[in-house]
Coordinates of C-alpha atoms in Angstrom, one line a residue:
X14 CA 171.2 214.1 152.6
X15 CA 172.1 218.0 151.6
X16 CA 172.0 217.4 148.3
X17 CA 167.9 216.4 148.6
X18 CA 167.6 219.0 150.3
X19 CA 168.8 221.9 147.6
X20 CA 166.7 219.5 144.9
X21 CA 163.2 219.9 147.1
X22 CA 164.4 223.9 147.9
X23 CA 164.9 224.3 144.0
X24 CA 162.2 222.8 142.3
X25 CA 159.1 223.1 144.9
X26 CA 158.1 225.4 147.2
X27 CA 154.9 223.7 148.5
X28 CA 156.1 220.4 148.8
X29 CA 159.4 222.4 150.2
X30 CA 157.3 224.1 153.0
X31 CA 154.7 221.0 153.7
X32 CA 158.3 218.5 154.2
X33 CA 159.5 221.3 157.1
X34 CA 156.8 220.7 158.8
X35 CA 157.8 216.8 159.2
X36 CA 159.3 215.7 162.3
X37 CA 162.9 214.8 162.2
X38 CA 163.3 211.3 161.8
X39 CA 160.8 211.6 158.7
X40 CA 162.0 215.0 157.0
X41 CA 165.4 213.9 155.4
X42 CA 163.6 210.6 154.4
X43 CA 161.0 212.5 152.6
X44 CA 163.4 214.6 150.7
X45 CA 165.3 212.0 149.6
X46 CA 162.7 210.3 147.8
X47 CA 161.7 213.3 146.7
X48 CA 164.8 214.3 145.1
X49 CA 165.0 210.9 143.1
X50 CA 161.8 211.6 141.7
X51 CA 162.9 214.5 140.4
X52 CA 166.0 214.0 139.4
X53 CA 164.0 210.9 137.0
X54 CA 160.9 213.4 136.1
X55 CA 163.7 215.4 134.8
X56 CA 165.6 213.1 132.7
X57 CA 162.9 212.2 131.0
X58 CA 160.6 215.9 130.7
X59 CA 163.4 217.1 128.3
X60 CA 166.6 218.1 129.5
X61 CA 168.2 215.5 128.4
X62 CA 166.6 215.7 124.9
X63 CA 168.0 219.6 125.7
X64 CA 171.7 218.6 125.9
X65 CA 171.6 216.5 122.8
X66 CA 171.0 213.0 124.0
X67 CA 168.9 211.3 121.0
X68 CA 165.8 209.1 121.6
X69 CA 167.8 205.9 122.7
X70 CA 170.8 207.3 124.8
X71 CA 167.6 208.7 127.2
X72 CA 166.4 205.4 127.8
X73 CA 170.1 204.8 128.8
X74 CA 170.3 207.1 131.0
X75 CA 167.5 206.3 132.5
X76 CA 168.3 202.6 132.7
X77 CA 171.8 203.4 134.3
X78 CA 170.0 205.9 136.6
X79 CA 167.3 202.7 137.9
X80 CA 170.2 200.3 137.4
X81 CA 172.0 202.4 139.7
X82 CA 169.6 202.6 142.9
X83 CA 168.9 198.6 142.7
X84 CA 173.1 198.5 143.3
X85 CA 172.8 201.0 146.4
X86 CA 170.1 199.5 147.8
X87 CA 171.9 196.3 148.2
X88 CA 175.1 197.5 148.7
X89 CA 174.4 200.9 150.5
X90 CA 176.3 203.0 148.4
X91 CA 176.4 205.4 145.6
X92 CA 178.8 207.2 144.3
X93 CA 175.5 209.5 143.2
X94 CA 174.9 211.9 145.6
X95 CA 170.9 211.6 145.1
X96 CA 170.8 207.9 144.7
X97 CA 173.0 207.0 147.7
X98 CA 170.6 209.3 150.1
X99 CA 167.5 207.6 148.1
X100 CA 169.3 204.3 149.2
X101 CA 169.4 205.2 152.6
X102 CA 166.2 205.6 152.8
X103 CA 164.9 202.7 151.0
X104 CA 166.7 200.8 153.2
X105 CA 165.3 201.8 156.5
X106 CA 162.4 202.0 155.3
X107 CA 161.9 198.6 153.6
X108 CA 161.3 200.3 150.1
X109 CA 161.4 197.7 147.5
X110 CA 161.5 196.5 143.7
X111 CA 157.5 196.3 144.2
X112 CA 157.5 200.5 144.1
X113 CA 160.8 201.6 142.6
X114 CA 160.0 199.0 139.5
X115 CA 156.7 200.7 138.8
X116 CA 158.2 203.9 139.1
X117 CA 161.1 203.6 136.7
X118 CA 157.7 202.4 134.2
X119 CA 156.3 205.3 134.4
X120 CA 159.3 207.4 133.2
X121 CA 159.9 205.1 130.4
X122 CA 156.6 206.0 129.6
X123 CA 157.0 209.7 128.7
X124 CA 160.5 208.6 127.3
X125 CA 160.2 209.9 123.6
X126 CA 159.7 206.7 120.6
X127 CA 162.7 205.9 119.3
X128 CA 161.0 205.9 115.9
X129 CA 158.7 208.3 114.6
X130 CA 156.6 205.3 113.1
X131 CA 156.3 203.9 116.4
X132 CA 154.7 206.8 117.7
X133 CA 150.4 206.7 118.5
X134 CA 150.2 210.4 118.4
X135 CA 147.5 212.3 116.2
X136 CA 147.6 214.6 113.7
X137 CA 148.9 217.4 116.0
X138 CA 151.6 215.3 117.4
X139 CA 150.0 214.4 120.6
X140 CA 150.7 211.2 123.0
X141 CA 147.8 210.1 124.3
X142 CA 147.1 208.0 127.3
X143 CA 144.0 206.1 127.5
X144 CA 142.3 205.0 130.4
X145 CA 144.3 202.0 131.4
X146 CA 147.3 203.9 130.5
X147 CA 146.4 207.0 132.5
X148 CA 145.4 204.9 135.8
X149 CA 149.1 202.8 135.5
X150 CA 150.9 205.9 134.6
X151 CA 149.5 207.2 137.7
X152 CA 150.3 204.3 139.8
X153 CA 153.8 204.2 139.0
X154 CA 154.8 208.5 139.2
X155 CA 152.5 209.0 142.4
X156 CA 150.9 206.3 143.8
X157 CA 153.8 204.2 144.4
X158 CA 155.9 207.9 146.2
X159 CA 152.8 208.3 148.3
X160 CA 153.3 204.6 149.7
X161 CA 157.1 205.2 150.1
X162 CA 156.1 208.2 152.4
X163 CA 153.9 205.7 154.1
X164 CA 156.5 203.2 154.6
X165 CA 158.9 205.7 156.1
X166 CA 156.2 207.2 158.3
X167 CA 155.2 203.6 160.0
X168 CA 158.9 202.3 159.5
X169 CA 159.0 202.1 163.5
X170 CA 155.2 200.9 163.8
X171 CA 153.4 197.5 163.7
X172 CA 150.5 198.0 161.6
X173 CA 147.3 195.7 161.6
X174 CA 145.9 194.2 157.7
X175 CA 142.8 196.5 158.3
X176 CA 145.1 199.7 159.3
X177 CA 147.3 199.1 156.3
X178 CA 144.6 199.2 153.7
X179 CA 143.2 202.0 155.0
X180 CA 146.2 203.8 154.6
X181 CA 147.5 202.5 151.6
X182 CA 144.7 203.2 149.5
X183 CA 144.8 207.2 151.3
X184 CA 148.2 207.3 150.0
X185 CA 147.5 206.1 146.7
X186 CA 144.5 208.3 147.1
X187 CA 146.7 211.4 147.7
X188 CA 149.3 210.8 145.3
X189 CA 146.6 210.3 142.3
X190 CA 145.4 213.5 143.5
X191 CA 148.6 215.4 143.5
X192 CA 149.4 213.9 139.7
X193 CA 146.1 214.7 138.3
X194 CA 145.8 218.3 139.8
X195 CA 149.5 218.6 137.9
X196 CA 147.9 217.2 135.1
X197 CA 145.4 220.3 134.3
X198 CA 147.9 222.4 136.0
X199 CA 150.5 221.7 133.3
X200 CA 148.1 221.3 130.4
X201 CA 150.0 223.9 128.4
X202 CA 153.1 222.5 128.9
X203 CA 152.4 218.7 128.2
X204 CA 150.6 219.3 124.6
X205 CA 152.7 222.3 123.8
X206 CA 156.5 221.8 124.6
X207 CA 156.3 217.9 125.3
X208 CA 153.5 216.4 122.7
X209 CA 151.8 214.6 126.0
X210 CA 147.7 214.0 126.8
X211 CA 147.5 211.9 130.3
X212 CA 144.1 212.8 130.4
X213 CA 142.5 209.9 128.5
X214 CA 141.8 212.0 125.3
X215 CA 144.4 212.9 122.4
X216 CA 142.2 215.8 121.9
X217 CA 141.7 219.2 123.6
X218 CA 139.9 219.1 126.7
X219 CA 136.6 220.7 127.3
X220 CA 135.0 222.3 130.1
X221 CA 132.6 219.5 131.0
X222 CA 136.0 216.7 131.1
X223 CA 137.4 219.2 133.6
X224 CA 134.9 219.3 135.6
X225 CA 134.8 215.6 135.6
X226 CA 138.4 215.2 136.9
X227 CA 137.9 218.3 139.7
X228 CA 135.4 215.9 140.9
X229 CA 137.3 212.7 140.4
X230 CA 140.2 215.1 142.5
X231 CA 137.9 216.0 145.0
X232 CA 136.6 211.8 145.9
X233 CA 140.6 211.5 146.1
X234 CA 141.5 213.9 148.8
X235 CA 138.4 212.9 150.2
X236 CA 139.7 209.7 150.7
X237 CA 143.4 210.5 151.8
X238 CA 141.8 212.9 154.4
X239 CA 139.4 210.0 156.3
X240 CA 143.0 208.7 156.8
X241 CA 144.7 211.5 158.2
X242 CA 144.2 210.3 162.0
X243 CA 145.5 207.2 161.3
X244 CA 149.2 208.6 160.3
X245 CA 152.2 209.5 163.2
X246 CA 151.8 212.9 165.0
X247 CA 154.6 214.0 163.9
X248 CA 153.7 213.2 160.0
X249 CA 150.0 215.0 161.1
X250 CA 150.6 218.3 160.0
X251 CA 152.8 218.1 156.8
X252 CA 150.8 215.5 155.0
X253 CA 147.1 217.4 155.9
X254 CA 149.4 220.9 154.6
X255 CA 150.2 219.2 151.2
X256 CA 146.6 218.1 151.2
X257 CA 144.6 221.4 151.7
X258 CA 147.9 222.7 149.2
X259 CA 146.4 220.5 146.6
X260 CA 142.7 221.5 147.4
X261 CA 143.3 225.1 146.7
X262 CA 144.6 224.8 143.6
X263 CA 141.9 222.2 142.9
X264 CA 139.6 224.6 143.9
X265 CA 140.9 226.8 141.4
X266 CA 141.1 224.9 139.0
X267 CA 137.2 225.1 139.4
X268 CA 136.7 228.4 138.7
X269 CA 139.0 228.6 136.0
X270 CA 138.0 227.7 132.2
X271 CA 140.0 225.5 130.4
X272 CA 141.2 227.4 127.8
X273 CA 142.4 229.4 130.6
X274 CA 144.6 226.1 132.1
X275 CA 145.6 225.7 128.8
X276 CA 147.3 229.4 128.9
X277 CA 148.7 230.3 132.3
X278 CA 149.9 227.6 135.1
X279 CA 147.2 227.7 138.2
X280 CA 149.0 228.7 141.5
X281 CA 148.0 229.7 144.8
X282 CA 149.7 232.4 146.1
X283 CA 151.9 233.0 148.7
X284 CA 149.6 234.9 151.5
X285 CA 147.0 232.2 150.9
X286 CA 149.7 229.4 151.2
X287 CA 150.7 230.7 154.6
X288 CA 147.5 230.5 155.9
X289 CA 146.8 227.0 155.1
X290 CA 149.8 226.0 156.4
X291 CA 149.3 227.7 159.9
X292 CA 145.4 226.2 159.5
X293 CA 147.3 222.9 159.0
X294 CA 149.2 223.2 161.9
X295 CA 146.4 224.8 164.3
X296 CA 144.3 221.9 163.4
X297 CA 146.5 218.9 164.1
X298 CA 147.6 220.8 167.1
X299 CA 143.9 220.8 168.2
X300 CA 144.1 217.0 167.7
X301 CA 146.7 216.4 169.8
X302 CA 145.0 218.1 173.2

């Protein structure tokens, strides 16, 4: 569990701040999910390549990680601290292959092709994701993470079919919004370092594209916001905080030209984050009165 906390502190100030607002019964479990997701993401985002692994060796490393996760969930043990912690969470919250398999499928989509001739890259060397591929990738890489967190939050609660449907839609929408915001924030790195184009085109995005994506993200955030009252009280402040932080990022992206997005990563200043966190806590407290 402590290993997962180290990972989240090292990689995400925003998500780390949000998880600190979770009730104690949820906090470690959500960190365990984040840590495994981050380890897998790093594996396919250049760390293994930088260490000199061939594309085939990178694919093998990801396959071994997936197999170790499956074994750990079955047995309740792994010598890998991050996998062991995730397995404890998965067993407690009934996180199973219906969510884990799509996640690893999306991670495999990020692996470099084993042969340059297999690549669908254009002349600029970009691997493009069309609309269908984008949807499948976002589901596996982000929406299922939202669903994992939802299973954690509701693991001791009985939901009727309508509540389940509404909460799952909200969780998926929030995950998709987070991922699409990060695609826009990471345009420069994804394009220049990783040679990927996730947003439905192999061409450089235009400002019209940016506006369309901002509108889509705003709709996803609205869907997620609508179900906040259905979440347990000890999860609501954290989810609201994360949602509001990404809503602020979306507003900043809406005021940033696409040329600037290709040049720098949009961020929320620490003083602004502090205000968003305080207001999120206050709003949840007001609802409880």
